[in-house]
Short mmCIF file of C-alpha atoms in Angstrom, two decimals:
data_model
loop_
_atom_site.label_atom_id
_atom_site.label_comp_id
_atom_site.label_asym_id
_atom_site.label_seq_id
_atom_site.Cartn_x
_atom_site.Cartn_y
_atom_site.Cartn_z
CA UNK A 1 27.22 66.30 -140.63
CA UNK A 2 26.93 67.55 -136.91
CA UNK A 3 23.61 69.42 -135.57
CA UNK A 4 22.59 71.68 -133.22
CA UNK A 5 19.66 72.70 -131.43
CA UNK A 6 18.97 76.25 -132.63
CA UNK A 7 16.18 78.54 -130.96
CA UNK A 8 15.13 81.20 -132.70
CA UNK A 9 12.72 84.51 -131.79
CA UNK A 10 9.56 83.68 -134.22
CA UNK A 11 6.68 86.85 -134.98
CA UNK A 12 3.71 85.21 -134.60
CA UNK A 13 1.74 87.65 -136.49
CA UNK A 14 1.36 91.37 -138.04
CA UNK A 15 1.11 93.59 -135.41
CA UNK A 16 -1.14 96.41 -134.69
CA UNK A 17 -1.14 99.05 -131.48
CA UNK A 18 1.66 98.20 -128.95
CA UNK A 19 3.95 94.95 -129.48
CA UNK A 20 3.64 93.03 -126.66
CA UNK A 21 5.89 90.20 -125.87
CA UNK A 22 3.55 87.65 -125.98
CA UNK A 23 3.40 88.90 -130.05
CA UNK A 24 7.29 87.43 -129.94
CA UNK A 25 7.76 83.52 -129.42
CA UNK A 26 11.02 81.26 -128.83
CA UNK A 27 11.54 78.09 -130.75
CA UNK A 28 13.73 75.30 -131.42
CA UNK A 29 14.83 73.79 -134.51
CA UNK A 30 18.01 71.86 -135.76
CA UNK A 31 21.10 73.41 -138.10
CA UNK A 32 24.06 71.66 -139.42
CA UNK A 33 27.45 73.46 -138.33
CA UNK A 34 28.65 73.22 -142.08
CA UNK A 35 27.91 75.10 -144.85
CA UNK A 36 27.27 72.85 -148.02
CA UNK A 37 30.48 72.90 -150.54
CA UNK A 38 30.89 75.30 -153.21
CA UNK A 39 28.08 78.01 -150.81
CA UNK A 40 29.07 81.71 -150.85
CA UNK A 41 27.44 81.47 -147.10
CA UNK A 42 28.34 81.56 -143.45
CA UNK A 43 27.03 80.16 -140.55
CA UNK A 44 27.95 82.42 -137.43
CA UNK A 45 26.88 82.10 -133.74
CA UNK A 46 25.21 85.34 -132.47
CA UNK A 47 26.65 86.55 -129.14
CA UNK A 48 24.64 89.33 -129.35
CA UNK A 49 21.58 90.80 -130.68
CA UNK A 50 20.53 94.55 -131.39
CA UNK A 51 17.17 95.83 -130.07
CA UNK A 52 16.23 98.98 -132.67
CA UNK A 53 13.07 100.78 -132.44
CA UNK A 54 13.02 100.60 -135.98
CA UNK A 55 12.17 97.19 -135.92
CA UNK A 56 8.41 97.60 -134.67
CA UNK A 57 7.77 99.02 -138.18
CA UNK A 58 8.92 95.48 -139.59
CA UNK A 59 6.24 94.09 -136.99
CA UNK A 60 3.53 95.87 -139.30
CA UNK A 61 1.47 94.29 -142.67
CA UNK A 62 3.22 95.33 -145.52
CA UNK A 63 1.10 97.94 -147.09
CA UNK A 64 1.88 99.22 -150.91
CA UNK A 65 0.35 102.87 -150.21
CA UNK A 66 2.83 103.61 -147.19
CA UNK A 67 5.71 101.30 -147.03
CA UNK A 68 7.95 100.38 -144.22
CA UNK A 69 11.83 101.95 -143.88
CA UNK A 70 12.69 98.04 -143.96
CA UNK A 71 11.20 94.84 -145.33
CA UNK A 72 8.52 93.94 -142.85
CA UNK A 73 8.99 90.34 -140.59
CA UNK A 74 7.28 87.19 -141.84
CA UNK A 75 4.90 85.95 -139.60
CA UNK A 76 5.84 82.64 -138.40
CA UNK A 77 9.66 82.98 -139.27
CA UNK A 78 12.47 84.58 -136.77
CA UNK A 79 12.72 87.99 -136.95
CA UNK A 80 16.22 89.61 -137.69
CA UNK A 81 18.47 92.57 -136.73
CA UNK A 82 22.34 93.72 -136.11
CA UNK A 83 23.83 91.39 -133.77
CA UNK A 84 27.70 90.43 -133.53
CA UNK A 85 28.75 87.04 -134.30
CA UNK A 86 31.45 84.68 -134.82
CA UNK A 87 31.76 82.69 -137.97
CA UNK A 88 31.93 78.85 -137.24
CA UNK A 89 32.07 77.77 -141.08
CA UNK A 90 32.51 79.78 -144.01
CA UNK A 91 32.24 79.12 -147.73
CA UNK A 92 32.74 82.30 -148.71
CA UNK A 93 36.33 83.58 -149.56
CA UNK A 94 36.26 86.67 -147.62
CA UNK A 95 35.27 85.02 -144.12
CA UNK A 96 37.04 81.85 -142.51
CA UNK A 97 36.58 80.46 -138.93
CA UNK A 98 36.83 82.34 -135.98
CA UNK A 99 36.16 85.74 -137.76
CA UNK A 100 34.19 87.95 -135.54
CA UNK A 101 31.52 90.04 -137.68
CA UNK A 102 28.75 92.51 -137.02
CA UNK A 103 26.27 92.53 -139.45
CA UNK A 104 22.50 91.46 -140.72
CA UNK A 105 21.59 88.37 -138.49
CA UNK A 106 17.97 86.24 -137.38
CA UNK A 107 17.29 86.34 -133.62
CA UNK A 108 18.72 82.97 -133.42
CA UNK A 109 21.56 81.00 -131.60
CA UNK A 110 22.94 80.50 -135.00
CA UNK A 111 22.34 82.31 -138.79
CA UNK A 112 23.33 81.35 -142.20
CA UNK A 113 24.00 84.50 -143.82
CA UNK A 114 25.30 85.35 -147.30
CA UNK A 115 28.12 88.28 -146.31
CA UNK A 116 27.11 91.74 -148.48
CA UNK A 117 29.48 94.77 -148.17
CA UNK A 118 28.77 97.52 -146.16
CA UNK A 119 25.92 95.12 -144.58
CA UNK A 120 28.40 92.59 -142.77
CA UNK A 121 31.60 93.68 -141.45
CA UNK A 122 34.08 92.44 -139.92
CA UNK A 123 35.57 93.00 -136.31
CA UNK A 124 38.81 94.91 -136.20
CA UNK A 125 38.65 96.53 -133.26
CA UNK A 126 39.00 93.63 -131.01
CA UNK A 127 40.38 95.85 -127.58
CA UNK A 128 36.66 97.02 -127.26
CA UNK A 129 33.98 94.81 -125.97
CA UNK A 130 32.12 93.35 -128.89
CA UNK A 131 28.76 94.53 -127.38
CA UNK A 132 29.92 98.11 -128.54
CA UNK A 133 29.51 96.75 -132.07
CA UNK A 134 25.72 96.56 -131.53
CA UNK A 135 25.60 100.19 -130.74
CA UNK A 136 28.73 102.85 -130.49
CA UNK A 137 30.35 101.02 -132.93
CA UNK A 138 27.68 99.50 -135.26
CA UNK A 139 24.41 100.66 -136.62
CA UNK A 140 23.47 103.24 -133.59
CA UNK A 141 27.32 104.72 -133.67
CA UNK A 142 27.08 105.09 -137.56
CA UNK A 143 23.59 106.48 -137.32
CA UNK A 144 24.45 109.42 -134.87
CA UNK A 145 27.51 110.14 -136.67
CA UNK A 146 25.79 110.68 -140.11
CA UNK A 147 22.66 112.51 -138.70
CA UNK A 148 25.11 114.62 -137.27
CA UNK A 149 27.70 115.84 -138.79
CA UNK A 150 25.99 115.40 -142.37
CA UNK A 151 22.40 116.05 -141.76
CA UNK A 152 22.55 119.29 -139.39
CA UNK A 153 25.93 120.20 -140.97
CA UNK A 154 26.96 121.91 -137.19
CA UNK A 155 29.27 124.63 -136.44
CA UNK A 156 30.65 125.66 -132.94
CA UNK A 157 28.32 127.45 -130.58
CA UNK A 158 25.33 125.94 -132.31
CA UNK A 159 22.56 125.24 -129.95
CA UNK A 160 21.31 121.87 -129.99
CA UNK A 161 18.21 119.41 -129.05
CA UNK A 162 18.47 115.99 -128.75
CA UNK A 163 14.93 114.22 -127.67
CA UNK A 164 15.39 110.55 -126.28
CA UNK A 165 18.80 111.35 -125.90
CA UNK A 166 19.58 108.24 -123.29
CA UNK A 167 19.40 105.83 -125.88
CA UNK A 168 21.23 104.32 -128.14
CA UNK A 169 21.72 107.48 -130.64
CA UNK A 170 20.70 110.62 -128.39
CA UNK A 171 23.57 109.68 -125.88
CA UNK A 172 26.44 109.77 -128.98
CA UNK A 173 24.56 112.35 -130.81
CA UNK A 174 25.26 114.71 -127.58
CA UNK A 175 28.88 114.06 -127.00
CA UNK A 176 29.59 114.39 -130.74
CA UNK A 177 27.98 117.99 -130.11
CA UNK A 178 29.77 118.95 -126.86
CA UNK A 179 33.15 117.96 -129.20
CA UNK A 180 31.87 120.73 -131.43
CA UNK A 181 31.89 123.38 -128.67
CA UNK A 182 27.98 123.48 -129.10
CA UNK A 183 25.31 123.91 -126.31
CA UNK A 184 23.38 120.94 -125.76
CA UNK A 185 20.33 120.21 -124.07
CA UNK A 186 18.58 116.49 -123.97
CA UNK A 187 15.24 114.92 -123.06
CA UNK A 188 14.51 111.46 -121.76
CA UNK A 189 11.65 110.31 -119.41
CA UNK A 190 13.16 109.52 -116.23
CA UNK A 191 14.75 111.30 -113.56
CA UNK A 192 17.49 108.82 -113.92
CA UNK A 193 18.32 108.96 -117.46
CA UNK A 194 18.23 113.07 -116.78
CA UNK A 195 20.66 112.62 -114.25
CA UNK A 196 22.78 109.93 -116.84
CA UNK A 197 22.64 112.96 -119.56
CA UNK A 198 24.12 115.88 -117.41
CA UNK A 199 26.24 113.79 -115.16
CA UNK A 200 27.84 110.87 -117.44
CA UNK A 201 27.61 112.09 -121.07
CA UNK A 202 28.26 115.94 -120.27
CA UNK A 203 25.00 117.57 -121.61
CA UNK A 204 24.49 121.25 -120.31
CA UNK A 205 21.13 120.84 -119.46
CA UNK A 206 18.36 117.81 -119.78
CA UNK A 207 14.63 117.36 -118.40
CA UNK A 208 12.12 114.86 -118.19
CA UNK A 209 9.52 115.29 -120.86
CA UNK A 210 7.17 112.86 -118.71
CA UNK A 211 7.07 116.26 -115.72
CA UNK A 212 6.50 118.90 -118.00
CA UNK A 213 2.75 120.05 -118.62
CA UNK A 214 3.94 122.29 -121.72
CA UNK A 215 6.60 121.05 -123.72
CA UNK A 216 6.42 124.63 -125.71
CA UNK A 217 7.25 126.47 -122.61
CA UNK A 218 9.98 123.78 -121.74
CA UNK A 219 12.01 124.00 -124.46
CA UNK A 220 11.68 127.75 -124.25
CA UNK A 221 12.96 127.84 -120.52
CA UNK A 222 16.28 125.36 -122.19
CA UNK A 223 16.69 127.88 -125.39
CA UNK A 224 15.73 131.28 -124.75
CA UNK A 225 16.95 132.12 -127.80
CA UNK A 226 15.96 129.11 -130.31
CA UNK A 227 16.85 126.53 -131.30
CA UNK A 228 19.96 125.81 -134.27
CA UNK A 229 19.78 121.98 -134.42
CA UNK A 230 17.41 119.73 -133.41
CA UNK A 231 18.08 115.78 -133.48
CA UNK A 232 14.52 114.01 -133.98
CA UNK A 233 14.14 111.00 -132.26
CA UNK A 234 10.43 111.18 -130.81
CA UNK A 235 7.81 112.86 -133.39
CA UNK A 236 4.70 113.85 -131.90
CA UNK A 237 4.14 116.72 -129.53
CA UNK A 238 7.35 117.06 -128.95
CA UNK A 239 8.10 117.76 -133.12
CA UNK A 240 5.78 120.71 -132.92
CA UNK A 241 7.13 122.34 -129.99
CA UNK A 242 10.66 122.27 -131.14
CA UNK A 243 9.16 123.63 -134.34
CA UNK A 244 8.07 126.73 -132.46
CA UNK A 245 11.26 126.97 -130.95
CA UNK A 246 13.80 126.88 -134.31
CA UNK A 247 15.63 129.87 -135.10
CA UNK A 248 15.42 131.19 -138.68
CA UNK A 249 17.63 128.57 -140.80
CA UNK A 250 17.41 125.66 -138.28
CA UNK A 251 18.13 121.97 -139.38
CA UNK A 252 15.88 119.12 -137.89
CA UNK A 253 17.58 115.52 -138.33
CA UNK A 254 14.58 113.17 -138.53
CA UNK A 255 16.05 109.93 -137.36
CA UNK A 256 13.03 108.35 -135.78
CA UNK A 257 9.62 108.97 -134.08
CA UNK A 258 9.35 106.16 -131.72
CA UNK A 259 6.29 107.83 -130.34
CA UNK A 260 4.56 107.18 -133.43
CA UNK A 261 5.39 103.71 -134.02
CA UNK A 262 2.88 102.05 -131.96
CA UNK A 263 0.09 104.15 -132.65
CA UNK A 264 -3.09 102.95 -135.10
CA UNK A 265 -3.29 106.85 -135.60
CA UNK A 266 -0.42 108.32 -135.69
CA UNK A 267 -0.66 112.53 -134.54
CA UNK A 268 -0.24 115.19 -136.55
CA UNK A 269 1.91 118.21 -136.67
CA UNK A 270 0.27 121.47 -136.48
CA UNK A 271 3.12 123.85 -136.44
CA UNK A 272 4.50 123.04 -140.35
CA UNK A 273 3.87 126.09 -141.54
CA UNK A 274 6.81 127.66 -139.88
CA UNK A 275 9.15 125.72 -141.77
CA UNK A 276 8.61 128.36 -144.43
CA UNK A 277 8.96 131.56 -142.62
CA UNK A 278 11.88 130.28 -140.55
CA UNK A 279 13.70 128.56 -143.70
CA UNK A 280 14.29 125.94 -141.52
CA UNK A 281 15.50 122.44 -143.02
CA UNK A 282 14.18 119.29 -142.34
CA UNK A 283 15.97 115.91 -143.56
CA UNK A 284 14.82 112.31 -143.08
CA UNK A 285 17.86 110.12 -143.28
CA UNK A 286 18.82 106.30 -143.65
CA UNK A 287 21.91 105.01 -142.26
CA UNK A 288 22.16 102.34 -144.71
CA UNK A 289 22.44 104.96 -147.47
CA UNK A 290 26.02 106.03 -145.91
CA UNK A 291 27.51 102.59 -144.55
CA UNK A 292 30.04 102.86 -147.18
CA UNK A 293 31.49 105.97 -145.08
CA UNK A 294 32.03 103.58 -141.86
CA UNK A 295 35.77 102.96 -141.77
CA UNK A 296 35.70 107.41 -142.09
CA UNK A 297 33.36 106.52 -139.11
CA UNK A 298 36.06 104.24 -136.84
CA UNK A 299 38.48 107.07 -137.91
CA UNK A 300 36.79 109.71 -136.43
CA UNK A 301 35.21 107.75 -132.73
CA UNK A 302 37.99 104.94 -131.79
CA UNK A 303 40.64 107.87 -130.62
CA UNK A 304 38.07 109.66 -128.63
CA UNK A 305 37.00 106.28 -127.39
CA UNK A 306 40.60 105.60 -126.26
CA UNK A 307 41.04 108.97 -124.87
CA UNK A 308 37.71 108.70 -122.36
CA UNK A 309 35.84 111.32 -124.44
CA UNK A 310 33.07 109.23 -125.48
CA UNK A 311 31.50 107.49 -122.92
CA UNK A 312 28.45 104.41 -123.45
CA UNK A 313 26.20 102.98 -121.50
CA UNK A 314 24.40 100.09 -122.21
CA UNK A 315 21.37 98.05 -120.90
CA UNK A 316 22.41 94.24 -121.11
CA UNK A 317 19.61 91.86 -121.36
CA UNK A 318 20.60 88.00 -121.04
CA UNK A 319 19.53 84.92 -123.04
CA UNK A 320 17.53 84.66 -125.81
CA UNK A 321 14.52 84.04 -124.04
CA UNK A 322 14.87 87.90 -122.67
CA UNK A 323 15.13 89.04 -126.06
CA UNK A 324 11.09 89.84 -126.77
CA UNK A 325 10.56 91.82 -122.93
CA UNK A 326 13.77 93.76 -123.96
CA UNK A 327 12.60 94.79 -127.51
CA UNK A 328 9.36 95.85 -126.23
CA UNK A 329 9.76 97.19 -123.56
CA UNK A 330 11.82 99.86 -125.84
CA UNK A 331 8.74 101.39 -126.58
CA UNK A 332 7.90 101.47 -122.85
CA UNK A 333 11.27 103.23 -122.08
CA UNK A 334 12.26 100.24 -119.86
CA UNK A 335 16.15 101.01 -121.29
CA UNK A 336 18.42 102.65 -119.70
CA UNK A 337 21.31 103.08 -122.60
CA UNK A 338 21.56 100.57 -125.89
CA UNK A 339 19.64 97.69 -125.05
CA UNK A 340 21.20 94.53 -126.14
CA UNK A 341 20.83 90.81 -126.01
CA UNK A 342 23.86 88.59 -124.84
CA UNK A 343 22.69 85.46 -126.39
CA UNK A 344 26.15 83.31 -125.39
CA UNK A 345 28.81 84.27 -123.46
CA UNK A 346 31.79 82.68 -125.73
#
């Protein structure tokens, strides 16, 4: 049975504080290119991996009193992700060679995987580039469109926040908006990614968070009359000033809080107490919870895709031996757009 060389991105232990790269490793081992006879597995070559802030809570010891959103990493085993692959052997029925997939995968040149509905899909779509599967089209794309349109349950002329809203989620999230006739209003921490929201993905206003000394006043100066939706991406600071800014019946999405992540304490929120007098609603959501929706998904985004009303930008980083700089430095705001890993060009 042939080999191959396979490196793989290996944890090298728990982490605490800020991930560093040197927290990530590559290695090499060997995989046969078949799967043994009579397997209900695949083995698939990754062409590209997802970077997801998500996955720095995976980085953390698994703790029973305040567990993770996702299994936490194993120390001294690759990590995994969403990537895009194609299959190069398949003993399961449903997948035969030469399928393209996006899906569950290690950070690895190769992955045996064992395919599980509305956790590995397969690649329809074939006119876009596959990297859009890693964000617009995958996990990211199916993430903004749930927290959307069935968290904050919008309506035309809402006024809407979306904080890190370069990345891979705030940049959808605000298009999806402006296609609702709603007024909407991003922050990111660069001049650059400012200029990206209100020039590229059509946001009526945008500022960096980094040049504001009070983030209260801030959002006030965006929505002088309050805020209707407000897209949570950051936590934090800027959590309780958008908390001072809801109008009465305002919906908060709570996607992420990738200030948070890194952080041995993480801050509190002081401003809670409004939630009562301003009935406003606040909803933690999962993806994976509404996966089973994601052909409704394609539906909705592939015509506006072909029509140039969504746009995507995305921050390519190449090789696997790029992959650890490029997931850390996610929580440095190194990105510019979905950051990605080509890991092989074929």
């Amino acid at each position: 049975m042939a080999t191959k060389i396979n490196k793989q991105v290996v944890l090298l232990d728990y982490v605490t504080g800020f991930a560093k790269e040197s927290d990530l490793v590559i290695t090499s081992t060997t995989i046969d290119l078949r799967v043994p006879k009579g397997s209900m597995t695949a083995l698939v070559k990754n062409l590209y991996l997802s970077c997801d802030p998500y996955m720095r809570n995976r980085m953390r010891k698994p703790d029973p009193l305040s567990p993770a959103t996702a299994q936490s990493f194993t120390p001294g085993k690759p990590i995994s992700g969403f990537g895009v692959s194609k299959v190069i052997d398949s003993g399961h029925s449903d997948y035969e060679e030469g399928d393209l997939i996006w899906g569950a995968v290690g950070w690895e040149e190769y992955s045996v995987i064992t395919p599980i509905p509305n956790l590995h899909f397969k690649i329809h779509h074939t006119n876009f580039p596959l990297s859009y599967y890693t964000g617009l089209l995958g996990m990211p794309g199916m993430t903004a469109y749930v927290g959307f349109y069935e968290i904050c349950t919008p309506k035309k002329g809402d006024t809407v926040f979306v904080s890190a809203a370069s990345g891979a989620v705030g940049q959808l999230v605000g298009q999806f908006a402006k296609l609702m006739g709603c007024y909407v209003v991003g922050s990111a921490g660069s001049k650059e990614k400012v200029d990206l929201l209100k020039n590229k993905f059509g946001f009526d206003d945008a500022f960096n968070y980094k040049e504001e000394h009070n983030l209260i006043g801030a959002l006030k100066r965006c929505f002088p009359e309050g805020i209707d939706i407000y897209f949570e991406n950051v936590g934090g600071k800027m959590l309780d000033a958008v908390i001072l800014n809801m109008r009465p019946h305002g919906r908060i999405a709570a996607c992420g809080m990738i200030s948070q992540y890194n952080l041995k304490n993480p801050e509190g929120i002081y401003g809670l107490s409004l939630i009562t007098y301003k009935r406003i609603r606040i909803e933690g959501f999962n993806c994976f919870d509404y996966f089973h929706k994601y052909s409704e998904f394609l539906e909705f985004v592939v015509p506006y895709i072909k029509e140039g009303k969504i746009k995507y930008v995305e921050d390519v980083a190449d090789g696997l031996e790029s992959a650890p700089a490029a997931l850390v430095g996610l929580f440095h705001g190194k990105n510019v757009g979905k950051q990605l890993v080509l890991v092989s060009p074929s």
